[in-house]
Amino acid sequence: MSVIQIPEAQEYILHWGEMGSHWGVNRSVSQIHALLYLSDRPLHAEEICEALSLARSNVSTALKELQGYKIVRRTHVVGDRRDHFVAELDLWDMFMAIVAERKRREIDPIIGRLAELSDRMADRGDVPEHVRHRIGRMHEFISTLTGWYQQVRGLKKSTLIALMKLGSKVARFVPGSSQKN
C-alpha cells in the first residue's frame, strides 16, 4: 500500500502543506517534504508528481528548494537511472538544518542591514537620537540572539535535547534568577 493511500498520511501531507504556507514555505514544497518523510523508500520525481497531482516543473523546483534546506537529498536506486529522493528522518537534524537555512536567508541579511544603517547614522546630526538608538538596540538584540544561537548550535545533540527537556527549570542554574510560574 502506498503511503498516499493511507487516509491519515493524506491528512498529514495536506496539513504539513498548510502549515508550510503559514511558515512562508510554498505549500507544494511542504507537501513533497511530508510525502518523502512518510515514505519508506526513495521516490523519483514522477512518483511524487503522481502521488500529489503536481506538475513536473513544480516538483523539480520544490525538490531543489528542499535540497537547499538540506532536509531532502538525492539518492540512486540500483537498476534505475532516475534520481530518487529521501527526506532527513532525524527530527533534530531536520530542525537544525531548517533553522540554519532560515537564519542564513532571513536573519543574516537583517543584521547586515542594521549594521549598515547604524554606521551610516553614527556621525549624522540630522538623525533624531531616538531613531539612532532604536536601530542600534535592534541590531544589538538580533546580534545577541544570533551569537547565542551559534553557541547553542555548537553543543552536542544530546546536550541540546537535555536542555530542551529541562524547559524553564534551566533558570535554577543561572545565579540570581527566579522562575515565574
PDB file of C-alpha atoms in Angstrom:
ATOM      1  CA  MET A   1       0.000   0.000   0.000  1.00  0.00           C
ATOM      2  CA  SER A   2       1.315   3.395  -0.978  1.00  0.00           C
ATOM      3  CA  VAL A   3       1.714   5.997   1.762  1.00  0.00           C
ATOM      4  CA  ILE A   4      -0.637   8.324  -0.117  1.00  0.00           C
ATOM      5  CA  GLN A   5      -3.432   5.714   0.131  1.00  0.00           C
ATOM      6  CA  ILE A   6      -3.488   5.893   3.937  1.00  0.00           C
ATOM      7  CA  PRO A   7      -6.087   8.487   4.994  1.00  0.00           C
ATOM      8  CA  GLU A   8      -4.030   9.662   7.977  1.00  0.00           C
ATOM      9  CA  ALA A   9      -0.970  10.055   5.771  1.00  0.00           C
ATOM     10  CA  GLN A  10      -3.021  12.102   3.289  1.00  0.00           C
ATOM     11  CA  GLU A  11      -4.246  14.267   6.139  1.00  0.00           C
ATOM     12  CA  TYR A  12      -0.702  14.715   7.443  1.00  0.00           C
ATOM     13  CA  ILE A  13       0.601  15.689   3.986  1.00  0.00           C
ATOM     14  CA  LEU A  14      -2.224  18.191   3.459  1.00  0.00           C
ATOM     15  CA  HIS A  15      -1.786  19.646   6.950  1.00  0.00           C
ATOM     16  CA  TRP A  16       2.001  19.912   6.574  1.00  0.00           C
ATOM     17  CA  GLY A  17       1.427  21.777   3.317  1.00  0.00           C
ATOM     18  CA  GLU A  18      -0.994  24.119   5.046  1.00  0.00           C
ATOM     19  CA  MET A  19       1.420  24.707   7.916  1.00  0.00           C
ATOM     20  CA  GLY A  20       4.241  25.348   5.469  1.00  0.00           C
ATOM     21  CA  SER A  21       2.258  28.142   3.876  1.00  0.00           C
ATOM     22  CA  HIS A  22       1.875  29.714   7.347  1.00  0.00           C
ATOM     23  CA  TRP A  23       5.661  29.490   7.799  1.00  0.00           C
ATOM     24  CA  GLY A  24       6.345  31.175   4.467  1.00  0.00           C
ATOM     25  CA  VAL A  25       7.100  27.974   2.569  1.00  0.00           C
ATOM     26  CA  ASN A  26       5.296  27.042  -0.634  1.00  0.00           C
ATOM     27  CA  ARG A  27       2.513  24.522   0.002  1.00  0.00           C
ATOM     28  CA  SER A  28       3.825  22.121  -2.671  1.00  0.00           C
ATOM     29  CA  VAL A  29       7.305  22.208  -1.145  1.00  0.00           C
ATOM     30  CA  SER A  30       5.867  21.295   2.248  1.00  0.00           C
ATOM     31  CA  GLN A  31       3.648  18.550   0.850  1.00  0.00           C
ATOM     32  CA  ILE A  32       6.565  16.982  -1.020  1.00  0.00           C
ATOM     33  CA  HIS A  33       8.625  17.093   2.150  1.00  0.00           C
ATOM     34  CA  ALA A  34       5.805  15.394   4.076  1.00  0.00           C
ATOM     35  CA  LEU A  35       5.420  12.699   1.413  1.00  0.00           C
ATOM     36  CA  LEU A  36       9.150  11.950   1.405  1.00  0.00           C
ATOM     37  CA  TYR A  37       9.267  11.969   5.196  1.00  0.00           C
ATOM     38  CA  LEU A  38       6.487   9.371   5.397  1.00  0.00           C
ATOM     39  CA  SER A  39       7.792   7.229   2.550  1.00  0.00           C
ATOM     40  CA  ASP A  40       9.598   4.012   3.450  1.00  0.00           C
ATOM     41  CA  ARG A  41      11.664   4.149   0.261  1.00  0.00           C
ATOM     42  CA  PRO A  42      13.252   6.728  -2.046  1.00  0.00           C
ATOM     43  CA  LEU A  43      10.830   8.254  -4.554  1.00  0.00           C
ATOM     44  CA  HIS A  44      11.582   9.610  -8.030  1.00  0.00           C
ATOM     45  CA  ALA A  45      10.047  12.836  -9.285  1.00  0.00           C
ATOM     46  CA  GLU A  46       7.377  11.158 -11.417  1.00  0.00           C
ATOM     47  CA  GLU A  47       6.102   9.214  -8.381  1.00  0.00           C
ATOM     48  CA  ILE A  48       5.891  12.457  -6.432  1.00  0.00           C
ATOM     49  CA  CYS A  49       4.021  14.137  -9.300  1.00  0.00           C
ATOM     50  CA  GLU A  50       1.521  11.294  -9.467  1.00  0.00           C
ATOM     51  CA  ALA A  51       1.046  10.953  -5.702  1.00  0.00           C
ATOM     52  CA  LEU A  52       0.391  14.660  -5.133  1.00  0.00           C
ATOM     53  CA  SER A  53      -1.088  15.584  -8.547  1.00  0.00           C
ATOM     54  CA  LEU A  54       1.590  18.226  -9.106  1.00  0.00           C
ATOM     55  CA  ALA A  55       3.231  19.420 -12.318  1.00  0.00           C
ATOM     56  CA  ARG A  56       6.723  18.087 -13.011  1.00  0.00           C
ATOM     57  CA  SER A  57       8.187  21.611 -13.049  1.00  0.00           C
ATOM     58  CA  ASN A  58       6.649  22.323  -9.638  1.00  0.00           C
ATOM     59  CA  VAL A  59       8.128  19.113  -8.218  1.00  0.00           C
ATOM     60  CA  SER A  60      11.576  19.870  -9.668  1.00  0.00           C
ATOM     61  CA  THR A  61      11.580  23.366  -8.179  1.00  0.00           C
ATOM     62  CA  ALA A  62      10.361  22.080  -4.822  1.00  0.00           C
ATOM     63  CA  LEU A  63      12.990  19.340  -4.694  1.00  0.00           C
ATOM     64  CA  LYS A  64      15.732  21.910  -5.327  1.00  0.00           C
ATOM     65  CA  GLU A  65      14.325  24.059  -2.523  1.00  0.00           C
ATOM     66  CA  LEU A  66      14.235  21.112  -0.119  1.00  0.00           C
ATOM     67  CA  GLN A  67      17.781  20.125  -1.062  1.00  0.00           C
ATOM     68  CA  GLY A  68      18.826  23.726  -0.432  1.00  0.00           C
ATOM     69  CA  TYR A  69      17.440  23.401   3.084  1.00  0.00           C
ATOM     70  CA  LYS A  70      19.381  20.124   3.388  1.00  0.00           C
ATOM     71  CA  ILE A  71      16.312  18.219   4.545  1.00  0.00           C
ATOM     72  CA  VAL A  72      15.969  16.172   1.346  1.00  0.00           C
ATOM     73  CA  ARG A  73      18.793  14.536  -0.539  1.00  0.00           C
ATOM     74  CA  ARG A  74      19.146  12.896  -3.913  1.00  0.00           C
ATOM     75  CA  THR A  75      19.968   9.207  -3.998  1.00  0.00           C
ATOM     76  CA  HIS A  76      20.176   6.463  -6.588  1.00  0.00           C
ATOM     77  CA  VAL A  77      18.445   3.123  -6.752  1.00  0.00           C
ATOM     78  CA  VAL A  78      20.191   0.128  -8.300  1.00  0.00           C
ATOM     79  CA  GLY A  79      18.807  -0.615 -11.760  1.00  0.00           C
ATOM     80  CA  ASP A  80      17.051   2.754 -12.119  1.00  0.00           C
ATOM     81  CA  ARG A  81      18.780   5.658 -13.849  1.00  0.00           C
ATOM     82  CA  ARG A  82      16.425   8.282 -12.425  1.00  0.00           C
ATOM     83  CA  ASP A  83      17.252  10.408  -9.418  1.00  0.00           C
ATOM     84  CA  HIS A  84      15.362   9.416  -6.297  1.00  0.00           C
ATOM     85  CA  PHE A  85      14.832  11.497  -3.184  1.00  0.00           C
ATOM     86  CA  VAL A  86      14.693  10.828   0.545  1.00  0.00           C
ATOM     87  CA  ALA A  87      13.923  13.101   3.464  1.00  0.00           C
ATOM     88  CA  GLU A  88      16.044  13.580   6.567  1.00  0.00           C
ATOM     89  CA  LEU A  89      14.421  11.331   9.152  1.00  0.00           C
ATOM     90  CA  ASP A  90      16.267  12.530  12.251  1.00  0.00           C
ATOM     91  CA  LEU A  91      13.903  15.214  13.522  1.00  0.00           C
ATOM     92  CA  TRP A  92      16.581  17.081  15.436  1.00  0.00           C
ATOM     93  CA  ASP A  93      18.906  17.203  12.399  1.00  0.00           C
ATOM     94  CA  MET A  94      15.970  18.290  10.232  1.00  0.00           C
ATOM     95  CA  PHE A  95      15.045  21.060  12.682  1.00  0.00           C
ATOM     96  CA  MET A  96      18.630  22.310  12.945  1.00  0.00           C
ATOM     97  CA  ALA A  97      19.026  22.330   9.144  1.00  0.00           C
ATOM     98  CA  ILE A  98      15.829  24.355   8.725  1.00  0.00           C
ATOM     99  CA  VAL A  99      16.842  26.831  11.432  1.00  0.00           C
ATOM    100  CA  ALA A 100      20.310  27.255   9.923  1.00  0.00           C
ATOM    101  CA  GLU A 101      18.896  27.944   6.462  1.00  0.00           C
ATOM    102  CA  ARG A 102      16.228  30.344   7.756  1.00  0.00           C
ATOM    103  CA  LYS A 103      18.933  32.196   9.680  1.00  0.00           C
ATOM    104  CA  ARG A 104      21.100  32.442   6.568  1.00  0.00           C
ATOM    105  CA  ARG A 105      18.215  33.652   4.399  1.00  0.00           C
ATOM    106  CA  GLU A 106      16.348  35.881   6.839  1.00  0.00           C
ATOM    107  CA  ILE A 107      18.366  36.887   9.907  1.00  0.00           C
ATOM    108  CA  ASP A 108      21.838  37.397   8.432  1.00  0.00           C
ATOM    109  CA  PRO A 109      20.592  39.994   5.901  1.00  0.00           C
ATOM    110  CA  ILE A 110      18.782  41.865   8.698  1.00  0.00           C
ATOM    111  CA  ILE A 111      21.944  42.010  10.813  1.00  0.00           C
ATOM    112  CA  GLY A 112      23.928  43.266   7.830  1.00  0.00           C
ATOM    113  CA  ARG A 113      21.380  45.944   7.019  1.00  0.00           C
ATOM    114  CA  LEU A 114      21.072  47.122  10.633  1.00  0.00           C
ATOM    115  CA  ALA A 115      24.861  47.360  10.945  1.00  0.00           C
ATOM    116  CA  GLU A 116      24.979  49.374   7.718  1.00  0.00           C
ATOM    117  CA  LEU A 117      22.219  51.716   8.901  1.00  0.00           C
ATOM    118  CA  SER A 118      23.878  52.196  12.297  1.00  0.00           C
ATOM    119  CA  ASP A 119      27.194  53.019  10.645  1.00  0.00           C
ATOM    120  CA  ARG A 120      25.576  55.481   8.240  1.00  0.00           C
ATOM    121  CA  MET A 121      23.788  57.310  11.058  1.00  0.00           C
ATOM    122  CA  ALA A 122      26.679  57.303  13.548  1.00  0.00           C
ATOM    123  CA  ASP A 123      28.029  60.772  12.749  1.00  0.00           C
ATOM    124  CA  ARG A 124      24.936  62.371  11.280  1.00  0.00           C
ATOM    125  CA  GLY A 125      23.428  65.217  13.254  1.00  0.00           C
ATOM    126  CA  ASP A 126      20.214  65.295  11.251  1.00  0.00           C
ATOM    127  CA  VAL A 127      19.014  61.898  12.536  1.00  0.00           C
ATOM    128  CA  PRO A 128      16.999  62.065  15.755  1.00  0.00           C
ATOM    129  CA  GLU A 129      18.730  60.341  18.672  1.00  0.00           C
ATOM    130  CA  HIS A 130      15.786  58.038  19.322  1.00  0.00           C
ATOM    131  CA  VAL A 131      15.964  56.662  15.754  1.00  0.00           C
ATOM    132  CA  ARG A 132      19.720  56.054  16.004  1.00  0.00           C
ATOM    133  CA  HIS A 133      19.228  54.473  19.450  1.00  0.00           C
ATOM    134  CA  ARG A 134      16.365  52.185  18.455  1.00  0.00           C
ATOM    135  CA  ILE A 135      18.045  50.885  15.303  1.00  0.00           C
ATOM    136  CA  GLY A 136      21.218  50.335  17.333  1.00  0.00           C
ATOM    137  CA  ARG A 137      19.298  48.443  20.025  1.00  0.00           C
ATOM    138  CA  MET A 138      17.597  46.270  17.414  1.00  0.00           C
ATOM    139  CA  HIS A 139      20.984  45.486  15.838  1.00  0.00           C
ATOM    140  CA  GLU A 140      22.451  44.603  19.223  1.00  0.00           C
ATOM    141  CA  PHE A 141      19.430  42.470  20.177  1.00  0.00           C
ATOM    142  CA  ILE A 142      19.393  40.415  16.967  1.00  0.00           C
ATOM    143  CA  SER A 143      23.192  40.082  17.044  1.00  0.00           C
ATOM    144  CA  THR A 144      22.996  38.819  20.639  1.00  0.00           C
ATOM    145  CA  LEU A 145      20.350  36.258  19.686  1.00  0.00           C
ATOM    146  CA  THR A 146      22.477  35.151  16.757  1.00  0.00           C
ATOM    147  CA  GLY A 147      25.539  34.807  18.983  1.00  0.00           C
ATOM    148  CA  TRP A 148      23.514  32.717  21.426  1.00  0.00           C
ATOM    149  CA  TYR A 149      22.229  30.564  18.563  1.00  0.00           C
ATOM    150  CA  GLN A 150      25.797  29.979  17.307  1.00  0.00           C
ATOM    151  CA  GLN A 151      26.911  28.890  20.778  1.00  0.00           C
ATOM    152  CA  VAL A 152      23.926  26.607  21.317  1.00  0.00           C
ATOM    153  CA  ARG A 153      24.324  25.141  17.843  1.00  0.00           C
ATOM    154  CA  GLY A 154      27.826  24.040  18.805  1.00  0.00           C
ATOM    155  CA  LEU A 155      26.560  21.865  21.654  1.00  0.00           C
ATOM    156  CA  LYS A 156      26.196  18.116  21.258  1.00  0.00           C
ATOM    157  CA  LYS A 157      22.738  16.953  20.204  1.00  0.00           C
ATOM    158  CA  SER A 158      22.288  15.041  23.470  1.00  0.00           C
ATOM    159  CA  THR A 159      23.077  18.192  25.462  1.00  0.00           C
ATOM    160  CA  LEU A 160      20.612  20.261  23.436  1.00  0.00           C
ATOM    161  CA  ILE A 161      17.881  17.693  23.922  1.00  0.00           C
ATOM    162  CA  ALA A 162      18.560  17.580  27.665  1.00  0.00           C
ATOM    163  CA  LEU A 163      18.364  21.397  27.807  1.00  0.00           C
ATOM    164  CA  MET A 164      15.063  21.400  25.948  1.00  0.00           C
ATOM    165  CA  LYS A 165      13.621  18.806  28.295  1.00  0.00           C
ATOM    166  CA  LEU A 166      14.640  20.943  31.272  1.00  0.00           C
ATOM    167  CA  GLY A 167      12.474  23.772  29.978  1.00  0.00           C
ATOM    168  CA  SER A 168      12.143  26.596  32.477  1.00  0.00           C
ATOM    169  CA  LYS A 169      13.971  24.520  35.110  1.00  0.00           C
ATOM    170  CA  VAL A 170      17.207  25.630  33.436  1.00  0.00           C
ATOM    171  CA  ALA A 171      16.734  29.001  35.184  1.00  0.00           C
ATOM    172  CA  ARG A 172      17.782  27.467  38.512  1.00  0.00           C
ATOM    173  CA  PHE A 173      21.321  27.180  37.118  1.00  0.00           C
ATOM    174  CA  VAL A 174      21.521  30.936  36.476  1.00  0.00           C
ATOM    175  CA  PRO A 175      22.669  32.865  39.572  1.00  0.00           C
ATOM    176  CA  GLY A 176      20.161  35.455  40.774  1.00  0.00           C
ATOM    177  CA  SER A 177      17.349  34.278  38.513  1.00  0.00           C
ATOM    178  CA  SER A 178      13.947  33.248  39.714  1.00  0.00           C
ATOM    179  CA  GLN A 179      11.370  31.195  37.897  1.00  0.00           C
ATOM    180  CA  LYS A 180       7.980  32.610  37.061  1.00  0.00           C
ATOM    181  CA  ASN A 181       5.013  30.345  37.464  1.00  0.00           C
TER     182      ASN A 181
END
